[in-house]
């Protein structure tokens, strides 16, 4: 079985990143043994792709990007060419905020939701935290149907002087979207209406401990569990979600300590289909945390393994769950790590793929064997 991989890259040096050597969006294919085709760039006209999302049918791809003379981020819509996998631009829209860092399509494919981080130094510029775009018949994006602007701050003077929306995910089986804000130590919950409006559900909001800095979250396939990775107070949180409203009840918390004296800076988090294992990328110490989960949602003793590079920013499981892909930002590689079927821990890379400053990976089954041959 083969899989289609799109990787988005940082193309310009930025203060918070050591370097940038990316060329845009890179495409390759990989099989479940870790063998891959030669990567090639399929989009190089836009700078700094921080997040990528593809529709379920494999017809369209959406990516965030930045412009050197703009006052806000943008989201671009591309048509995926069936034979080659190349991308053809349909249109783009401003996101209404800065440093757009995450996006997700609604399960019915009708709306795209974008989270804007709105980092330091952007005071006075557009600063919407969340923006909802309708997906048009040709796959392009229409004018926003809704925006949300957060206010407030957290206790960390270095990282929480303003809101920082970092992730938006839909709870399976519902029209509810959960937004993790690193600056406010909060997860806000909204119902998405048929006409693309966001209806706040304050009774479902989750307030975390001061300074936690929630970054990303993931749901179990049945929508009954939610797991949150906190970047600032390095930890993983496990929640049970009530039916039908979706209020979150904390089950367990797992603190992530330093490794060889180096503090962990959690980034990506993924969950197996059976919801019994979490994988978390740890920057700083350059490790992958394998965290077993019980059927009650308890977080058990973890295994920590090298990530195969430097600064693992994003991770994705291959659908067969035999390998974990790691976007190593500062070593400009994507590592393909085999997963031990007994311990679920990752081993040394079976493949290292050179991609300049990778920030995000998008993985999808490749059904047509004539695609992407090199």
mmCIF file with all atom_site columns, N, CA and C in Angstrom, residues 60-86:
data_model
loop_
_atom_site.group_PDB
_atom_site.id
_atom_site.type_symbol
_atom_site.label_atom_id
_atom_site.label_alt_id
_atom_site.label_comp_id
_atom_site.label_asym_id
_atom_site.label_entity_id
_atom_site.label_seq_id
_atom_site.pdbx_PDB_ins_code
_atom_site.Cartn_x
_atom_site.Cartn_y
_atom_site.Cartn_z
_atom_site.occupancy
_atom_site.B_iso_or_equiv
_atom_site.pdbx_formal_charge
_atom_site.auth_seq_id
_atom_site.auth_comp_id
_atom_site.auth_asym_id
_atom_site.auth_atom_id
_atom_site.pdbx_PDB_model_num
ATOM 1  N N  . UNK A 1 60 ? -8.751 18.509 -3.600  1.00 0.00 ? 60 UNK A N  1
ATOM 2  C CA . UNK A 1 60 ? -8.318 19.861 -3.273  1.00 0.00 ? 60 UNK A CA 1
ATOM 3  C C  . UNK A 1 60 ? -7.392 19.857 -2.057  1.00 0.00 ? 60 UNK A C  1
ATOM 4  N N  . UNK A 1 61 ? -6.492 20.830 -2.050  1.00 0.00 ? 61 UNK A N  1
ATOM 5  C CA . UNK A 1 61 ? -5.566 21.022 -0.938  1.00 0.00 ? 61 UNK A CA 1
ATOM 6  C C  . UNK A 1 61 ? -5.589 22.494 -0.544  1.00 0.00 ? 61 UNK A C  1
ATOM 7  N N  . UNK A 1 62 ? -5.510 22.739 0.765   1.00 0.00 ? 62 UNK A N  1
ATOM 8  C CA . UNK A 1 62 ? -5.549 24.100 1.291   1.00 0.00 ? 62 UNK A CA 1
ATOM 9  C C  . UNK A 1 62 ? -4.314 24.315 2.167   1.00 0.00 ? 62 UNK A C  1
ATOM 10 N N  . UNK A 1 63 ? -3.649 25.459 1.994   1.00 0.00 ? 63 UNK A N  1
ATOM 11 C CA . UNK A 1 63 ? -2.430 25.712 2.759   1.00 0.00 ? 63 UNK A CA 1
ATOM 12 C C  . UNK A 1 63 ? -2.382 27.168 3.211   1.00 0.00 ? 63 UNK A C  1
ATOM 13 N N  . UNK A 1 64 ? -1.869 27.376 4.432   1.00 0.00 ? 64 UNK A N  1
ATOM 14 C CA . UNK A 1 64 ? -1.613 28.724 4.905   1.00 0.00 ? 64 UNK A CA 1
ATOM 15 C C  . UNK A 1 64 ? -0.328 29.235 4.267   1.00 0.00 ? 64 UNK A C  1
ATOM 16 N N  . UNK A 1 65 ? -0.214 30.549 4.142   1.00 0.00 ? 65 UNK A N  1
ATOM 17 C CA . UNK A 1 65 ? 1.044  31.130 3.660   1.00 0.00 ? 65 UNK A CA 1
ATOM 18 C C  . UNK A 1 65 ? 1.122  32.583 4.083   1.00 0.00 ? 65 UNK A C  1
ATOM 19 N N  . UNK A 1 66 ? 2.330  33.150 3.926   1.00 0.00 ? 66 UNK A N  1
ATOM 20 C CA . UNK A 1 66 ? 2.599  34.533 4.305   1.00 0.00 ? 66 UNK A CA 1
ATOM 21 C C  . UNK A 1 66 ? 3.073  35.316 3.086   1.00 0.00 ? 66 UNK A C  1
ATOM 22 N N  . UNK A 1 67 ? 2.917  36.638 3.145   1.00 0.00 ? 67 UNK A N  1
ATOM 23 C CA . UNK A 1 67 ? 3.458  37.515 2.106   1.00 0.00 ? 67 UNK A CA 1
ATOM 24 C C  . UNK A 1 67 ? 4.382  38.527 2.769   1.00 0.00 ? 67 UNK A C  1
ATOM 25 N N  . UNK A 1 68 ? 5.434  38.923 2.057   1.00 0.00 ? 68 UNK A N  1
ATOM 26 C CA . UNK A 1 68 ? 6.435  39.820 2.641   1.00 0.00 ? 68 UNK A CA 1
ATOM 27 C C  . UNK A 1 68 ? 5.896  41.225 2.853   1.00 0.00 ? 68 UNK A C  1
ATOM 28 N N  . UNK A 1 69 ? 4.910  41.643 2.062   1.00 0.00 ? 69 UNK A N  1
ATOM 29 C CA . UNK A 1 69 ? 4.404  43.010 2.165   1.00 0.00 ? 69 UNK A CA 1
ATOM 30 C C  . UNK A 1 69 ? 2.977  43.063 2.717   1.00 0.00 ? 69 UNK A C  1
ATOM 31 N N  . UNK A 1 70 ? 2.467  41.924 3.221   1.00 0.00 ? 70 UNK A N  1
ATOM 32 C CA . UNK A 1 70 ? 1.100  41.897 3.711   1.00 0.00 ? 70 UNK A CA 1
ATOM 33 C C  . UNK A 1 70 ? 1.015  42.143 5.205   1.00 0.00 ? 70 UNK A C  1
ATOM 34 N N  . UNK A 1 71 ? -0.196 42.458 5.664   1.00 0.00 ? 71 UNK A N  1
ATOM 35 C CA . UNK A 1 71 ? -0.392 42.701 7.086   1.00 0.00 ? 71 UNK A CA 1
ATOM 36 C C  . UNK A 1 71 ? -1.113 41.550 7.770   1.00 0.00 ? 71 UNK A C  1
ATOM 37 N N  . UNK A 1 72 ? -1.274 40.419 7.045   1.00 0.00 ? 72 UNK A N  1
ATOM 38 C CA . UNK A 1 72 ? -1.939 39.265 7.622   1.00 0.00 ? 72 UNK A CA 1
ATOM 39 C C  . UNK A 1 72 ? -1.579 38.018 6.823   1.00 0.00 ? 72 UNK A C  1
ATOM 40 N N  . UNK A 1 73 ? -1.955 36.863 7.368   1.00 0.00 ? 73 UNK A N  1
ATOM 41 C CA . UNK A 1 73 ? -1.723 35.595 6.682   1.00 0.00 ? 73 UNK A CA 1
ATOM 42 C C  . UNK A 1 73 ? -2.791 35.366 5.620   1.00 0.00 ? 73 UNK A C  1
ATOM 43 N N  . UNK A 1 74 ? -2.543 34.332 4.785   1.00 0.00 ? 74 UNK A N  1
ATOM 44 C CA . UNK A 1 74 ? -3.487 33.946 3.741   1.00 0.00 ? 74 UNK A CA 1
ATOM 45 C C  . UNK A 1 74 ? -3.681 32.434 3.762   1.00 0.00 ? 74 UNK A C  1
ATOM 46 N N  . UNK A 1 75 ? -4.790 32.013 3.185   1.00 0.00 ? 75 UNK A N  1
ATOM 47 C CA . UNK A 1 75 ? -5.046 30.590 2.969   1.00 0.00 ? 75 UNK A CA 1
ATOM 48 C C  . UNK A 1 75 ? -5.317 30.392 1.484   1.00 0.00 ? 75 UNK A C  1
ATOM 49 N N  . UNK A 1 76 ? -4.608 29.456 0.858   1.00 0.00 ? 76 UNK A N  1
ATOM 50 C CA . UNK A 1 76 ? -4.727 29.209 -0.570  1.00 0.00 ? 76 UNK A CA 1
ATOM 51 C C  . UNK A 1 76 ? -5.463 27.902 -0.819  1.00 0.00 ? 76 UNK A C  1
ATOM 52 N N  . UNK A 1 77 ? -6.249 27.880 -1.887  1.00 0.00 ? 77 UNK A N  1
ATOM 53 C CA . UNK A 1 77 ? -6.958 26.673 -2.321  1.00 0.00 ? 77 UNK A CA 1
ATOM 54 C C  . UNK A 1 77 ? -6.341 26.193 -3.630  1.00 0.00 ? 77 UNK A C  1
ATOM 55 N N  . UNK A 1 78 ? -6.002 24.903 -3.688  1.00 0.00 ? 78 UNK A N  1
ATOM 56 C CA . UNK A 1 78 ? -5.392 24.315 -4.877  1.00 0.00 ? 78 UNK A CA 1
ATOM 57 C C  . UNK A 1 78 ? -6.222 23.126 -5.360  1.00 0.00 ? 78 UNK A C  1
ATOM 58 N N  . UNK A 1 79 ? -6.230 22.945 -6.658  1.00 0.00 ? 79 UNK A N  1
ATOM 59 C CA . UNK A 1 79 ? -6.761 21.713 -7.250  1.00 0.00 ? 79 UNK A CA 1
ATOM 60 C C  . UNK A 1 79 ? -5.614 20.733 -7.412  1.00 0.00 ? 79 UNK A C  1
ATOM 61 N N  . UNK A 1 80 ? -5.817 19.493 -6.974  1.00 0.00 ? 80 UNK A N  1
ATOM 62 C CA . UNK A 1 80 ? -4.794 18.468 -7.108  1.00 0.00 ? 80 UNK A CA 1
ATOM 63 C C  . UNK A 1 80 ? -4.950 17.786 -8.461  1.00 0.00 ? 80 UNK A C  1
ATOM 64 N N  . UNK A 1 81 ? -3.911 17.853 -9.279  1.00 0.00 ? 81 UNK A N  1
ATOM 65 C CA . UNK A 1 81 ? -3.960 17.207 -10.590 1.00 0.00 ? 81 UNK A CA 1
ATOM 66 C C  . UNK A 1 81 ? -3.911 15.694 -10.410 1.00 0.00 ? 81 UNK A C  1
ATOM 67 N N  . UNK A 1 82 ? -4.897 15.007 -10.965 1.00 0.00 ? 82 UNK A N  1
ATOM 68 C CA . UNK A 1 82 ? -5.088 13.584 -10.694 1.00 0.00 ? 82 UNK A CA 1
ATOM 69 C C  . UNK A 1 82 ? -3.903 12.734 -11.125 1.00 0.00 ? 82 UNK A C  1
ATOM 70 N N  . UNK A 1 83 ? -3.307 13.013 -12.259 1.00 0.00 ? 83 UNK A N  1
ATOM 71 C CA . UNK A 1 83 ? -2.256 12.138 -12.782 1.00 0.00 ? 83 UNK A CA 1
ATOM 72 C C  . UNK A 1 83 ? -0.917 12.373 -12.118 1.00 0.00 ? 83 UNK A C  1
ATOM 73 N N  . UNK A 1 84 ? -0.608 13.636 -11.841 1.00 0.00 ? 84 UNK A N  1
ATOM 74 C CA . UNK A 1 84 ? 0.732  13.967 -11.358 1.00 0.00 ? 84 UNK A CA 1
ATOM 75 C C  . UNK A 1 84 ? 0.799  14.332 -9.876  1.00 0.00 ? 84 UNK A C  1
ATOM 76 N N  . UNK A 1 85 ? -0.334 14.745 -9.300  1.00 0.00 ? 85 UNK A N  1
ATOM 77 C CA . UNK A 1 85 ? -0.313 15.241 -7.930  1.00 0.00 ? 85 UNK A CA 1
ATOM 78 C C  . UNK A 1 85 ? 0.106  16.693 -7.827  1.00 0.00 ? 85 UNK A C  1
ATOM 79 N N  . UNK A 1 86 ? 0.403  17.345 -8.961  1.00 0.00 ? 86 UNK A N  1
ATOM 80 C CA . UNK A 1 86 ? 0.766  18.751 -8.943  1.00 0.00 ? 86 UNK A CA 1
ATOM 81 C C  . UNK A 1 86 ? -0.428 19.601 -8.483  1.00 0.00 ? 86 UNK A C  1
#
